[in-house]
Coordinates of C-alpha atoms in Angstrom, one line a residue:
Chain R
M1 CA -15.7 -13.2 30.5
N2 CA -14.8 -16.4 29.1
V3 CA -11.9 -18.0 27.2
R4 CA -11.2 -15.6 24.3
T5 CA -12.5 -13.0 26.0
L6 CA -9.2 -13.4 28.4
S7 CA -7.2 -14.0 24.4
V8 CA -8.3 -10.6 23.7
R9 CA -7.0 -9.5 27.2
N10 CA -4.1 -11.3 27.3
L11 CA -2.4 -10.3 24.3
S12 CA -4.0 -6.4 25.0
R13 CA -2.1 -6.4 28.0
R14 CA 1.2 -6.8 26.7
P15 CA 1.3 -4.6 23.2
F16 CA 4.9 -4.8 22.6
R17 CA 4.7 -8.8 22.3
T18 CA 1.3 -9.1 20.8
V19 CA 3.0 -6.7 17.8
G20 CA 6.0 -8.3 17.3
L21 CA 4.0 -11.7 17.1
I22 CA 1.1 -10.2 14.9
T23 CA 4.2 -8.5 12.1
V24 CA 5.7 -11.7 12.1
V25 CA 3.2 -13.1 10.8
A26 CA 1.9 -10.3 8.9
V27 CA 5.2 -10.3 6.7
L28 CA 4.3 -13.7 5.8
A29 CA 1.4 -13.4 4.3
F30 CA 2.4 -10.3 2.7
S31 CA 5.1 -12.0 1.3
L32 CA 2.4 -15.4 -0.2
F33 CA -0.4 -13.7 -1.3
A34 CA 2.6 -11.1 -3.2
G35 CA 4.3 -13.8 -4.4
S36 CA 1.7 -16.1 -5.7
L37 CA 0.4 -13.0 -7.3
L38 CA 3.5 -12.2 -9.3
E39 CA 3.3 -15.7 -10.2
E40 CA 0.2 -15.9 -11.9
S41 CA 0.7 -12.7 -13.4
L42 CA 3.7 -13.6 -15.1
E43 CA 1.8 -17.3 -16.0
N44 CA -1.2 -14.9 -18.0
G45 CA 1.6 -12.6 -19.1
A46 CA 3.4 -15.6 -20.8
E47 CA -0.1 -17.0 -22.4
N48 CA -1.3 -13.7 -23.5
V49 CA 1.8 -13.0 -25.1
K50 CA 0.5 -15.5 -27.6
K51 CA -2.5 -15.4 -27.6
R52 CA -2.3 -12.0 -29.0
L53 CA 0.8 -12.5 -31.4
G54 CA -1.8 -14.8 -32.6
A55 CA 0.5 -16.3 -35.7
D56 CA 2.1 -19.3 -35.0
V57 CA 4.9 -18.5 -36.7
M58 CA 6.5 -14.9 -37.1
L59 CA 9.4 -13.8 -39.9
V60 CA 11.8 -11.2 -39.3
P61 CA 14.6 -9.6 -41.3
K62 CA 18.2 -11.6 -40.6
G63 CA 19.6 -9.9 -37.3
S64 CA 16.3 -8.6 -35.7
G65 CA 15.1 -12.2 -33.5
Y66 CA 16.4 -10.1 -30.2
D67 CA 14.6 -6.5 -31.4
A68 CA 11.1 -8.4 -32.3
E69 CA 11.2 -9.9 -28.8
A70 CA 12.0 -7.3 -27.6
I71 CA 8.8 -5.4 -29.2
L72 CA 6.4 -8.2 -27.5
L73 CA 8.2 -9.4 -23.9
K74 CA 8.9 -5.9 -22.8
G75 CA 7.8 -3.4 -24.5
E76 CA 10.5 -2.0 -25.7
P77 CA 9.4 0.0 -29.6
N78 CA 11.5 -1.3 -32.2
A79 CA 11.6 -1.2 -36.3
F80 CA 13.7 -3.2 -39.2
Y81 CA 12.6 -3.6 -42.6
M82 CA 12.6 -6.3 -45.4
D83 CA 11.8 -5.9 -48.4
K84 CA 8.4 -7.0 -49.5
T85 CA 9.1 -10.0 -51.7
V86 CA 10.2 -12.4 -49.0
V87 CA 6.9 -12.9 -48.7
D88 CA 6.8 -14.5 -52.0
E89 CA 9.6 -16.8 -50.7
I90 CA 7.3 -17.8 -48.1
V91 CA 4.6 -18.3 -49.8
K92 CA 5.7 -21.8 -51.3
F93 CA 6.0 -23.7 -48.4
K94 CA 3.8 -27.0 -47.8
G95 CA 2.0 -26.8 -45.0
I96 CA 1.0 -22.8 -44.4
S97 CA -2.7 -21.6 -44.2
E98 CA -2.7 -17.7 -43.7
V99 CA 0.3 -14.9 -43.8
T100 CA 0.4 -11.6 -43.6
T101 CA 2.6 -8.4 -43.1
Q102 CA 3.2 -5.4 -40.3
F103 CA 4.6 -2.5 -41.4
Y104 CA 6.5 -0.9 -38.0
L105 CA 7.4 2.4 -37.2
T106 CA 8.3 3.9 -33.7
T107 CA 7.7 7.3 -32.5
V108 CA 9.8 9.5 -30.4
S109 CA 8.5 11.4 -26.2
D110 CA 6.9 13.9 -28.6
A111 CA 4.3 11.1 -28.9
E112 CA 1.8 13.3 -26.9
C113 CA -0.6 10.1 -25.5
C114 CA 2.9 8.4 -23.6
D115 CA 5.8 9.1 -22.1
F116 CA 7.2 6.9 -23.4
P117 CA 8.2 5.5 -27.1
V118 CA 5.3 4.0 -28.7
Q119 CA 5.2 1.0 -31.3
L120 CA 3.5 2.0 -34.2
I121 CA 2.5 -1.2 -36.5
S122 CA 0.6 -0.9 -39.5
F123 CA -1.1 -4.2 -40.9
D124 CA -3.6 -5.4 -44.1
P125 CA -7.1 -5.1 -43.0
E126 CA -7.5 -7.2 -46.2
T127 CA -5.5 -10.3 -44.9
D128 CA -4.4 -9.8 -41.2
F129 CA -5.6 -12.2 -39.5
T130 CA -3.5 -11.1 -35.8
V131 CA -5.5 -8.3 -34.7
T132 CA -8.1 -8.2 -36.4
P133 CA -10.0 -10.6 -33.7
W134 CA -8.8 -8.7 -31.1
I135 CA -10.6 -5.1 -32.3
E136 CA -13.7 -6.8 -34.2
A137 CA -13.6 -8.1 -30.0
S138 CA -13.0 -4.7 -29.1
N139 CA -15.2 -2.7 -30.7
G140 CA -17.7 -5.6 -33.1
G141 CA -16.6 -3.5 -36.6
G142 CA -13.0 -2.9 -38.8
I143 CA -10.6 0.1 -38.7
G144 CA -10.9 2.7 -41.5
H145 CA -7.9 5.3 -42.8
G146 CA -7.5 7.7 -40.3
E147 CA -8.6 5.8 -37.6
L148 CA -5.8 4.0 -35.1
V149 CA -6.2 0.9 -33.1
V150 CA -4.2 1.4 -29.7
G151 CA -3.0 -1.0 -27.1
S152 CA -3.9 -0.7 -23.1
A153 CA -1.7 1.7 -22.1
I154 CA -1.7 4.7 -24.5
S155 CA -3.7 8.3 -23.2
L156 CA -6.5 9.7 -24.8
V157 CA -7.0 12.7 -25.4
G158 CA -10.7 15.1 -25.8
D159 CA -13.0 12.7 -27.7
N160 CA -11.6 9.4 -28.1
Q161 CA -8.3 10.1 -30.0
V162 CA -5.0 10.1 -29.8
K163 CA -2.2 12.8 -30.6
L164 CA 1.1 12.3 -33.0
F165 CA 3.1 14.3 -34.6
G166 CA 0.8 17.8 -33.6
N167 CA -2.4 15.4 -35.5
E168 CA -5.2 14.2 -33.6
F169 CA -6.3 10.6 -34.7
P170 CA -9.6 9.1 -33.5
V171 CA -8.9 6.2 -32.4
A172 CA -11.2 2.9 -33.3
A173 CA -10.6 0.2 -30.2
R174 CA -8.9 0.3 -27.7
L175 CA -7.2 -3.8 -26.7
G176 CA -7.7 -5.2 -23.8
K177 CA -4.9 -5.8 -21.3
S178 CA -2.1 -7.9 -22.2
G179 CA 0.4 -7.9 -20.5
T180 CA 3.3 -7.7 -23.5
G181 CA 4.6 -4.7 -25.2
L182 CA 1.9 -5.1 -27.4
D183 CA -0.2 -2.7 -25.0
T184 CA 2.4 0.2 -25.7
S185 CA 1.0 -0.5 -29.5
I186 CA -0.3 1.5 -32.2
Y187 CA -2.4 -0.3 -35.2
M188 CA -2.9 1.6 -38.2
T189 CA -3.6 0.7 -41.8
Q190 CA -1.4 1.2 -44.3
E191 CA -2.7 4.5 -45.7
T192 CA -3.2 5.9 -42.3
M193 CA 1.0 4.4 -41.5
K194 CA 2.0 6.9 -44.4
D195 CA 0.3 10.0 -43.6
V196 CA 2.1 9.7 -40.0
A197 CA 4.9 8.9 -41.2
K198 CA 5.2 12.0 -43.2
L199 CA 4.0 14.1 -40.4
A200 CA 6.9 12.6 -38.5
N201 CA 8.9 14.0 -41.9
D202 CA 7.5 17.4 -41.3
R203 CA 8.1 17.8 -36.9
G204 CA 11.5 17.0 -38.4
Y205 CA 11.7 13.5 -37.5
P206 CA 12.2 12.1 -40.8
S207 CA 11.9 8.0 -41.5
P208 CA 14.2 6.2 -43.2
A209 CA 11.5 3.6 -43.7
L210 CA 9.5 6.6 -45.5
D211 CA 10.7 6.2 -49.1
G212 CA 10.3 2.0 -49.1
I213 CA 6.2 2.2 -47.2
D214 CA 4.4 0.6 -50.5
S215 CA 8.1 -2.0 -50.7
Q216 CA 8.7 -2.8 -47.2
I217 CA 7.9 -4.9 -44.3
S218 CA 9.2 -5.4 -40.7
T219 CA 7.7 -9.0 -40.1
V220 CA 5.6 -11.4 -41.8
L221 CA 2.9 -13.5 -40.0
I222 CA 1.9 -16.9 -41.0
K223 CA -1.0 -19.3 -40.1
A224 CA 0.0 -22.6 -40.4
E225 CA -3.0 -25.6 -41.4
P226 CA -4.6 -26.9 -38.9
G227 CA -2.2 -30.4 -37.7
Y228 CA 0.9 -29.3 -39.4
D229 CA 3.4 -29.1 -37.3
T230 CA 5.2 -26.4 -37.4
Y231 CA 8.5 -27.6 -36.6
L232 CA 8.5 -28.7 -40.3
L233 CA 7.8 -24.8 -41.7
V234 CA 10.1 -23.9 -39.9
Q235 CA 12.9 -26.4 -40.5
D236 CA 11.8 -25.8 -44.6
I237 CA 12.0 -21.9 -44.6
R238 CA 16.2 -22.2 -42.5
F239 CA 17.1 -25.0 -45.3
D240 CA 15.5 -23.1 -48.0
G241 CA 17.6 -20.0 -46.6
V242 CA 15.2 -17.3 -46.8
N243 CA 17.4 -14.6 -45.3
V244 CA 15.2 -13.6 -42.6
D245 CA 15.2 -15.1 -38.0
V246 CA 12.4 -16.8 -37.9
I247 CA 10.4 -16.9 -34.5
K248 CA 7.6 -19.9 -32.9
S249 CA 5.4 -18.3 -31.5
T250 CA 5.9 -21.7 -28.6
N251 CA 9.7 -21.3 -28.2
I252 CA 8.8 -17.7 -27.3
T253 CA 6.0 -19.6 -24.9
A254 CA 9.0 -21.9 -23.7
G255 CA 11.2 -19.3 -23.4
L256 CA 9.4 -17.1 -20.7
T257 CA 8.3 -20.5 -18.8
Q258 CA 12.0 -20.8 -18.4
Q259 CA 12.8 -17.6 -17.3
M260 CA 9.8 -17.1 -15.3
G261 CA 11.1 -20.7 -13.9
S262 CA 13.7 -19.6 -12.6
L263 CA 12.6 -16.6 -11.0
I264 CA 9.0 -18.1 -9.8
G265 CA 10.9 -20.8 -7.8
Y266 CA 13.1 -18.2 -6.3
V267 CA 10.5 -16.3 -4.7
K268 CA 8.6 -20.0 -3.6
V269 CA 11.8 -21.5 -2.3
F270 CA 11.5 -17.4 0.2
E271 CA 8.7 -18.2 0.5
V272 CA 8.7 -21.9 1.7
M273 CA 11.8 -20.4 4.4
L274 CA 9.5 -17.8 5.2
W275 CA 7.2 -19.9 6.3
L276 CA 9.2 -22.5 8.5
L277 CA 11.3 -19.3 9.8
A278 CA 7.4 -17.4 11.2
V279 CA 6.6 -20.9 12.3
V280 CA 10.3 -21.9 14.5
V281 CA 9.5 -17.8 15.2
L282 CA 6.2 -18.1 16.7
G283 CA 6.7 -21.3 18.2
V284 CA 10.2 -20.1 20.6
L285 CA 8.4 -16.3 21.0
F286 CA 4.9 -19.2 22.5
S287 CA 7.6 -21.3 24.4
V288 CA 8.7 -18.2 26.1
S289 CA 5.6 -17.2 27.0
V290 CA 4.0 -20.4 28.2
N291 CA 7.0 -20.6 30.7
E292 CA 6.2 -16.8 31.5
R293 CA 3.3 -17.4 33.2
K294 CA 2.8 -21.0 34.2
K295 CA 1.5 -20.4 37.6
E296 CA -1.2 -18.3 35.6
F297 CA -2.2 -22.0 33.7
A298 CA -1.5 -23.8 37.1
T299 CA -3.9 -21.8 39.0
F300 CA -7.1 -22.5 36.4
R301 CA -6.2 -25.9 37.1
M302 CA -7.2 -25.8 40.3
M303 CA -9.3 -23.7 39.5
G304 CA -11.6 -26.4 37.6
A305 CA -9.6 -25.5 33.7
T306 CA -9.3 -28.6 32.1
R307 CA -6.2 -29.5 30.6
R308 CA -8.6 -28.8 26.6
K309 CA -8.9 -25.2 28.1
L310 CA -6.3 -24.7 29.0
S311 CA -4.8 -25.6 25.4
S312 CA -7.7 -23.5 24.0
L313 CA -5.9 -20.6 25.4
I314 CA -3.1 -21.0 23.6
L315 CA -4.0 -21.9 20.8
G316 CA -6.5 -18.7 21.1
E317 CA -4.1 -16.4 21.4
S318 CA -1.9 -17.6 19.0
S319 CA -5.0 -17.9 16.5
L320 CA -5.9 -14.3 17.4
V321 CA -2.1 -13.0 16.8
S322 CA -2.2 -15.2 13.0
A323 CA -6.3 -13.8 12.2
A324 CA -5.3 -10.4 12.4
G325 CA -1.2 -10.5 10.9
A326 CA -2.2 -13.1 8.0
L327 CA -5.1 -9.9 7.1
L328 CA -2.9 -7.2 7.8
G329 CA 0.0 -8.6 5.8
A330 CA -2.2 -9.8 2.8
A331 CA -4.6 -6.8 2.9
L332 CA -1.1 -4.3 2.4
A333 CA 0.5 -6.8 -0.5
A334 CA -3.3 -6.2 -1.9
L335 CA -2.4 -2.4 -1.0
F336 CA 0.8 -2.5 -2.7
V337 CA 1.3 -4.9 -5.2
L338 CA -2.3 -5.0 -7.5
P339 CA -2.1 -0.8 -8.3
F340 CA 1.2 -1.3 -8.9
S341 CA 1.5 -4.2 -11.6
D342 CA 2.0 -2.3 -14.4
S343 CA 4.9 -1.0 -12.5
I344 CA 5.9 -3.9 -11.5
G345 CA 5.8 -5.5 -14.8
S346 CA 7.8 -2.9 -16.6
A347 CA 10.7 -3.3 -14.0
I348 CA 10.9 -7.5 -14.2
G349 CA 10.7 -7.7 -18.2
L350 CA 8.3 -9.9 -18.3
P351 CA 5.2 -9.9 -19.6
Y352 CA 2.4 -9.9 -16.6
L353 CA -0.4 -9.5 -16.1
A354 CA -2.9 -9.6 -13.4
P355 CA -5.2 -12.3 -12.3
S356 CA -9.3 -11.8 -12.6
L357 CA -10.9 -10.9 -9.5
S358 CA -12.3 -13.7 -8.6
A359 CA -8.6 -15.3 -9.1
I360 CA -7.1 -12.6 -6.5
A361 CA -10.6 -13.3 -4.0
S362 CA -9.2 -17.0 -4.3
M363 CA -5.6 -16.4 -3.4
F364 CA -6.0 -13.3 -0.6
V365 CA -7.7 -16.0 0.8
L366 CA -5.8 -19.1 0.3
S367 CA -2.4 -16.8 1.1
V368 CA -4.3 -16.2 4.2
A369 CA -4.7 -19.3 4.9
V370 CA -2.3 -20.3 5.3
A371 CA -0.6 -17.3 6.9
F372 CA -2.9 -18.0 9.9
A373 CA -1.9 -21.6 10.2
I374 CA 1.5 -21.2 11.4
G375 CA 0.4 -19.6 14.7
P376 CA -2.2 -22.3 16.2
L377 CA 1.2 -24.5 14.6
A378 CA 3.5 -23.0 16.0
A379 CA 1.9 -23.0 19.6
I380 CA 0.0 -26.7 19.6
W381 CA 3.6 -27.7 21.2
S382 CA 3.6 -25.1 23.8
A383 CA -0.4 -26.5 24.8
R384 CA 0.2 -29.8 24.7
R385 CA 3.2 -29.2 26.9
I386 CA 1.2 -27.0 29.3
G387 CA -1.6 -29.8 28.6
R388 CA 0.1 -32.0 30.4
S389 CA 2.5 -30.5 33.0
E390 CA 1.8 -31.5 36.4
T391 CA -0.7 -28.6 38.4
H392 CA 1.7 -28.0 41.0
S393 CA 5.1 -28.3 39.7
M394 CA 3.6 -25.6 37.9
F395 CA 2.9 -23.2 39.9
T396 CA 6.6 -24.0 42.3
E397 CA 8.3 -23.1 38.6
G398 CA 6.2 -20.1 37.6
N399 CA 6.6 -18.4 41.0
Chain W
M1 CA -21.9 -37.4 54.9
S2 CA -17.9 -37.0 54.7
V3 CA -16.9 -34.1 52.2
V4 CA -13.0 -36.0 52.0
E5 CA -12.9 -39.4 52.1
T6 CA -9.3 -41.6 51.4
E7 CA -8.6 -44.6 51.6
S8 CA -4.9 -46.2 51.2
L9 CA -3.8 -43.0 49.3
T10 CA -0.5 -42.9 48.4
K11 CA 1.6 -41.0 45.0
V12 CA 5.0 -42.4 44.3
Y13 CA 7.0 -40.3 42.4
S14 CA 9.8 -43.0 39.7
G15 CA 11.7 -39.7 38.4
G16 CA 14.7 -39.5 41.1
V17 CA 17.8 -41.9 41.6
R18 CA 14.7 -44.2 43.1
P19 CA 11.3 -44.2 44.1
F20 CA 10.0 -41.9 46.6
S21 CA 7.0 -42.0 48.9
A22 CA 5.3 -38.7 48.7
V23 CA 2.8 -39.6 50.4
S24 CA 2.1 -43.1 52.2
G25 CA -1.4 -44.9 52.8
V26 CA -3.2 -42.3 53.8
D27 CA -6.8 -43.0 55.3
F28 CA -9.4 -40.6 56.5
T29 CA -11.7 -38.4 56.3
I30 CA -13.3 -34.6 56.3
N31 CA -16.4 -34.2 57.4
E32 CA -18.4 -30.6 56.4
E33 CA -17.5 -29.4 59.9
D34 CA -14.1 -29.8 59.7
F35 CA -11.2 -26.7 59.6
I36 CA -8.4 -29.5 59.5
S37 CA -4.8 -28.3 59.7
V38 CA -2.5 -29.9 58.1
M39 CA 1.6 -29.1 59.5
G40 CA 5.1 -30.4 58.8
R41 CA 8.3 -29.6 57.7
S42 CA 9.1 -29.4 53.7
G43 CA 8.9 -32.1 52.1
S44 CA 6.8 -34.7 53.7
G45 CA 3.6 -34.2 51.5
K46 CA 1.5 -31.9 52.3
S47 CA 1.7 -30.1 49.0
T48 CA 1.1 -33.9 47.0
L49 CA -1.2 -34.6 49.3
L50 CA -3.4 -31.6 48.5
N51 CA -3.4 -32.3 45.1
L52 CA -4.2 -35.9 45.5
V53 CA -6.8 -34.0 47.2
A54 CA -8.1 -31.8 44.4
G55 CA -7.5 -34.0 41.9
L56 CA -4.7 -32.7 39.9
L57 CA -2.9 -35.6 40.7
R58 CA -3.7 -39.6 39.7
P59 CA -2.2 -41.5 43.4
T60 CA -0.3 -44.5 42.3
S61 CA -2.7 -46.5 44.5
G62 CA -5.5 -46.1 46.8
S63 CA -8.1 -42.9 46.3
V64 CA -10.2 -40.0 46.9
S65 CA -13.2 -39.1 47.2
I66 CA -15.6 -36.2 47.1
N67 CA -18.9 -35.9 47.8
G68 CA -19.1 -39.4 47.4
R69 CA -17.1 -39.3 44.1
K70 CA -14.0 -40.7 43.7
I71 CA -12.0 -38.0 41.7
S72 CA -9.8 -39.7 41.4
E73 CA -10.4 -42.1 38.7
L74 CA -12.1 -39.9 36.7
D75 CA -11.8 -38.1 33.3
D76 CA -9.9 -34.7 33.2
R77 CA -13.6 -33.5 32.5
S78 CA -15.2 -34.8 35.2
G79 CA -12.8 -33.6 38.1
S80 CA -12.6 -30.6 36.5
F81 CA -16.4 -30.4 36.6
V82 CA -16.3 -31.6 40.7
R83 CA -12.9 -29.4 41.2
N84 CA -14.6 -26.4 39.6
S85 CA -17.9 -26.9 41.8
E86 CA -16.8 -28.9 44.9
I87 CA -13.9 -27.4 45.6
G88 CA -12.4 -23.6 46.1
Y89 CA -8.6 -23.9 46.1
V90 CA -6.5 -21.0 47.3
P91 CA -3.6 -21.5 46.2
Q92 CA 0.0 -20.1 48.1
G93 CA 1.2 -16.4 47.4
Q94 CA 0.0 -14.7 44.7
S95 CA -2.0 -16.7 42.0
L96 CA -4.6 -13.8 40.6
L97 CA -4.8 -12.8 36.7
G98 CA -3.0 -9.5 35.8
N99 CA -4.1 -9.1 33.2
I100 CA -8.4 -8.6 34.3
T101 CA -9.7 -7.1 36.7
V102 CA -10.7 -8.7 40.3
I103 CA -13.5 -9.2 39.5
E104 CA -12.9 -11.0 36.9
N105 CA -10.7 -13.2 38.8
V106 CA -14.1 -13.4 41.0
V107 CA -16.1 -14.5 38.3
L108 CA -12.9 -16.6 36.1
P109 CA -14.6 -20.4 38.1
F110 CA -17.8 -19.6 37.1
T111 CA -16.9 -18.5 34.0
L112 CA -15.1 -21.9 33.2
F113 CA -18.2 -24.4 32.8
K114 CA -21.8 -23.7 30.9
R115 CA -23.6 -22.4 34.0
P116 CA -27.2 -21.0 34.0
G117 CA -27.6 -16.7 35.8
E118 CA -25.2 -14.1 36.4
P119 CA -22.2 -14.2 38.1
Y120 CA -21.0 -10.5 39.1
G121 CA -23.4 -9.6 41.7
R122 CA -22.5 -12.8 43.8
A123 CA -18.8 -11.9 42.8
K124 CA -19.3 -8.2 44.3
D125 CA -20.9 -9.8 47.3
L126 CA -17.9 -12.0 48.1
L127 CA -15.4 -9.1 47.7
E128 CA -18.0 -6.8 49.6
R129 CA -17.7 -9.9 52.3
V130 CA -14.0 -10.5 52.0
G131 CA -13.4 -6.0 53.1
V132 CA -12.2 -6.3 49.2
G133 CA -15.5 -4.7 47.0
D134 CA -13.7 -1.7 47.8
L135 CA -11.2 -2.9 45.5
A136 CA -13.4 -4.5 42.2
D137 CA -13.0 -2.9 39.7
S138 CA -8.8 -2.8 40.4
R139 CA -6.0 -4.2 38.8
P140 CA -4.2 -6.9 41.2
K141 CA -0.9 -5.5 41.1
N142 CA -2.5 -2.3 43.2
L143 CA -3.3 -4.5 46.0
S144 CA -1.5 -5.5 48.5
G145 CA -0.4 -9.4 50.2
G146 CA -3.9 -9.7 52.1
E147 CA -6.0 -7.8 50.0
Q148 CA -4.5 -10.1 46.9
R149 CA -5.4 -13.4 49.8
R150 CA -9.3 -11.7 50.5
V151 CA -9.5 -11.6 46.9
S152 CA -7.9 -15.0 46.0
V153 CA -10.4 -16.5 49.1
A154 CA -13.5 -15.0 46.8
R155 CA -12.8 -16.4 43.8
A156 CA -12.3 -19.7 45.9
L157 CA -15.8 -19.4 47.5
M158 CA -17.0 -18.3 43.2
N159 CA -19.0 -21.7 42.9
S160 CA -20.0 -22.4 46.5
P161 CA -17.9 -25.5 47.1
S162 CA -18.3 -27.5 50.3
L163 CA -14.8 -28.3 50.1
L164 CA -12.2 -25.1 51.1
I165 CA -8.4 -25.6 50.8
A166 CA -5.6 -23.5 51.3
D167 CA -1.9 -24.2 50.6
E168 CA 0.1 -21.7 52.7
P169 CA -2.7 -19.1 53.8
T170 CA -0.4 -17.4 55.5
S171 CA 2.9 -17.3 54.7
D172 CA 3.4 -14.3 53.0
L173 CA 1.9 -11.7 55.6
D174 CA 1.6 -10.0 57.8
L175 CA 0.4 -11.0 61.7
E176 CA -3.1 -9.1 61.8
T177 CA -3.5 -9.2 57.8
S178 CA -2.7 -13.6 58.8
S179 CA -5.6 -13.2 61.7
Q180 CA -8.0 -11.3 58.9
V181 CA -7.5 -14.0 56.6
M182 CA -7.3 -16.6 59.1
E183 CA -11.2 -15.6 61.2
L184 CA -12.4 -15.4 57.4
F185 CA -11.5 -19.4 56.8
S186 CA -13.1 -19.2 60.3
E187 CA -15.8 -18.6 59.2
I188 CA -16.6 -19.9 55.9
N189 CA -15.8 -22.8 58.4
R190 CA -18.6 -22.1 60.5
E191 CA -21.2 -21.3 57.7
G192 CA -20.9 -25.1 56.4
A193 CA -17.7 -26.1 54.1
A194 CA -15.2 -28.3 55.2
V195 CA -11.4 -26.6 55.1
L196 CA -8.2 -28.4 55.0
M197 CA -5.2 -26.0 55.2
V198 CA -1.7 -26.3 55.2
T199 CA 0.9 -24.4 56.9
H200 CA 4.1 -24.2 58.7
E201 CA 2.9 -21.6 61.3
P202 CA 1.2 -22.9 64.7
D203 CA -0.8 -19.8 65.3
T204 CA -2.3 -20.6 61.9
A205 CA -3.1 -24.1 62.5
N206 CA -5.2 -23.5 65.2
Y207 CA -7.9 -22.3 63.8
G208 CA -8.3 -25.8 63.0
N209 CA -10.5 -28.1 65.5
R210 CA -8.2 -31.2 63.9
H211 CA -4.8 -31.2 64.2
F212 CA -2.7 -33.4 61.6
T213 CA 0.9 -33.9 60.9
M214 CA 2.6 -35.3 58.1
D215 CA 6.1 -36.7 58.3
A216 CA 7.2 -38.8 55.3
G217 CA 3.7 -39.4 53.8
K218 CA 2.2 -40.7 56.8
L219 CA -0.8 -38.7 58.0
T220 CA -1.3 -38.5 62.0
E221 CA -4.5 -36.9 64.4
R222 CA -2.9 -35.0 67.1
T223 CA -5.7 -35.2 69.5
A224 CA -5.1 -32.5 72.0

């Protein structure tokens, strides 16, 4: 029998009150950990969009800027085309280091790889600087005719293959999760894209771009010379009257940061409010409990308990409640949030990439620590009050 | 050597409209063979005197010594240790902790400071001695008032105190149970522990071998 055993007994003999206190802390720990995960995942997602885009500037047909951003950010497949000659107009501008093009196609529901429409993207391995580095990082090589490189959300069949329009294509590489729309994309060479478009046509899904696949493109991706101000490059393209929408990678990131900022702001305000509410609720409950137990504390003093011992009895109980609630809440958040990060990302409509395991572990520890703190913090006032009270008045008031 | 010695012990409460002197210049000594009963009207200062002697209240002036140590001048930890090891306190009414068993209640004073040894054997012996050995594993709420008071006495004796303080030990007990509890106090006194008891009941006071009256903070010994 010691103070800790006594704290456990006191809590277990009041199960309703104890469960109530634990629940308050658990809700707080849940929101802290889930909120931190959300915040970190959104920041990761935004950072990854820029990395995956790989280009400083992206040009798309006039009026298709929003659709192009939706492909990147929300994973909403789309296709738009412009004449390939636009490249000749672009390369003359100052400050350009590399230029490459991509051609887009979308599947419909019979893609047989996925439950969702898929963005098909062809690129030119000779000039590409956006996808090739990721492919090399993934398989150490490149991509051949008839081969595919798939995003992390694309399901494979059989021996590392993807079935498109009834035909199985070997997968040369599978890209890591990016948390962006590119996770639901399939990359291929221009020749493979022609094969896929023909298959789609044979299956009754004629592609309006099939006839112009050699003369049309969907995007022009530009890498600026090192140190060159991309703002100047964009201004030159706009002033020259090239019939394109210009997307700057930094603008995408800035836009995302702005959208995330308000969401993260709301989450933070909610967390702070909840934290304060939990401190007040627990503070009131501990105060009521201490009032009910004045006679018990007075008896302890008569037996020879120091004032510090009385305080530690109250703080011990609040710490136990807090520890249980904090661990339970954070564990439940991990159980419910981590496995469903893809669904959460889709629901939010912003790039969403879960952080590394070590970062998650750090957030877990921090959330548990912050949630744990409210118990002792809420009980400090009661503990100080009881530590200062006169034994005789405590005993008579407790009767 | 005397167990308790007070010098000009005074306690003035200044929180009200005007200062109230609950204990006023009390000088008295308790020796180990003493069984002291203190009687007096409500508000005469009896409970304040007990709390001053136990070191639970700081005197406004004067001092209290327990076995030669001025408990009124010790810090909280040292004063608490003196109270824990040299004073057994039997409070008024029900004072057992409801969330633990009877024997765990008895063991509690032993656990408040680090001590060598195993307390459960002695706790069991004390419960046997006060006549409730068979209730060791019961919950306090399942005991009668008399049984609870006996357990309180066993708890007060746990650390073999030299002074037993009892505040109205028979106030809510029937006559038979009262006399059983008072016989227990007499027995403890005969075995060498001094007893300081406050009571309203003359029959209970008669168990003492020295009798005092408290009136308006003044303590007066009644002689036969």
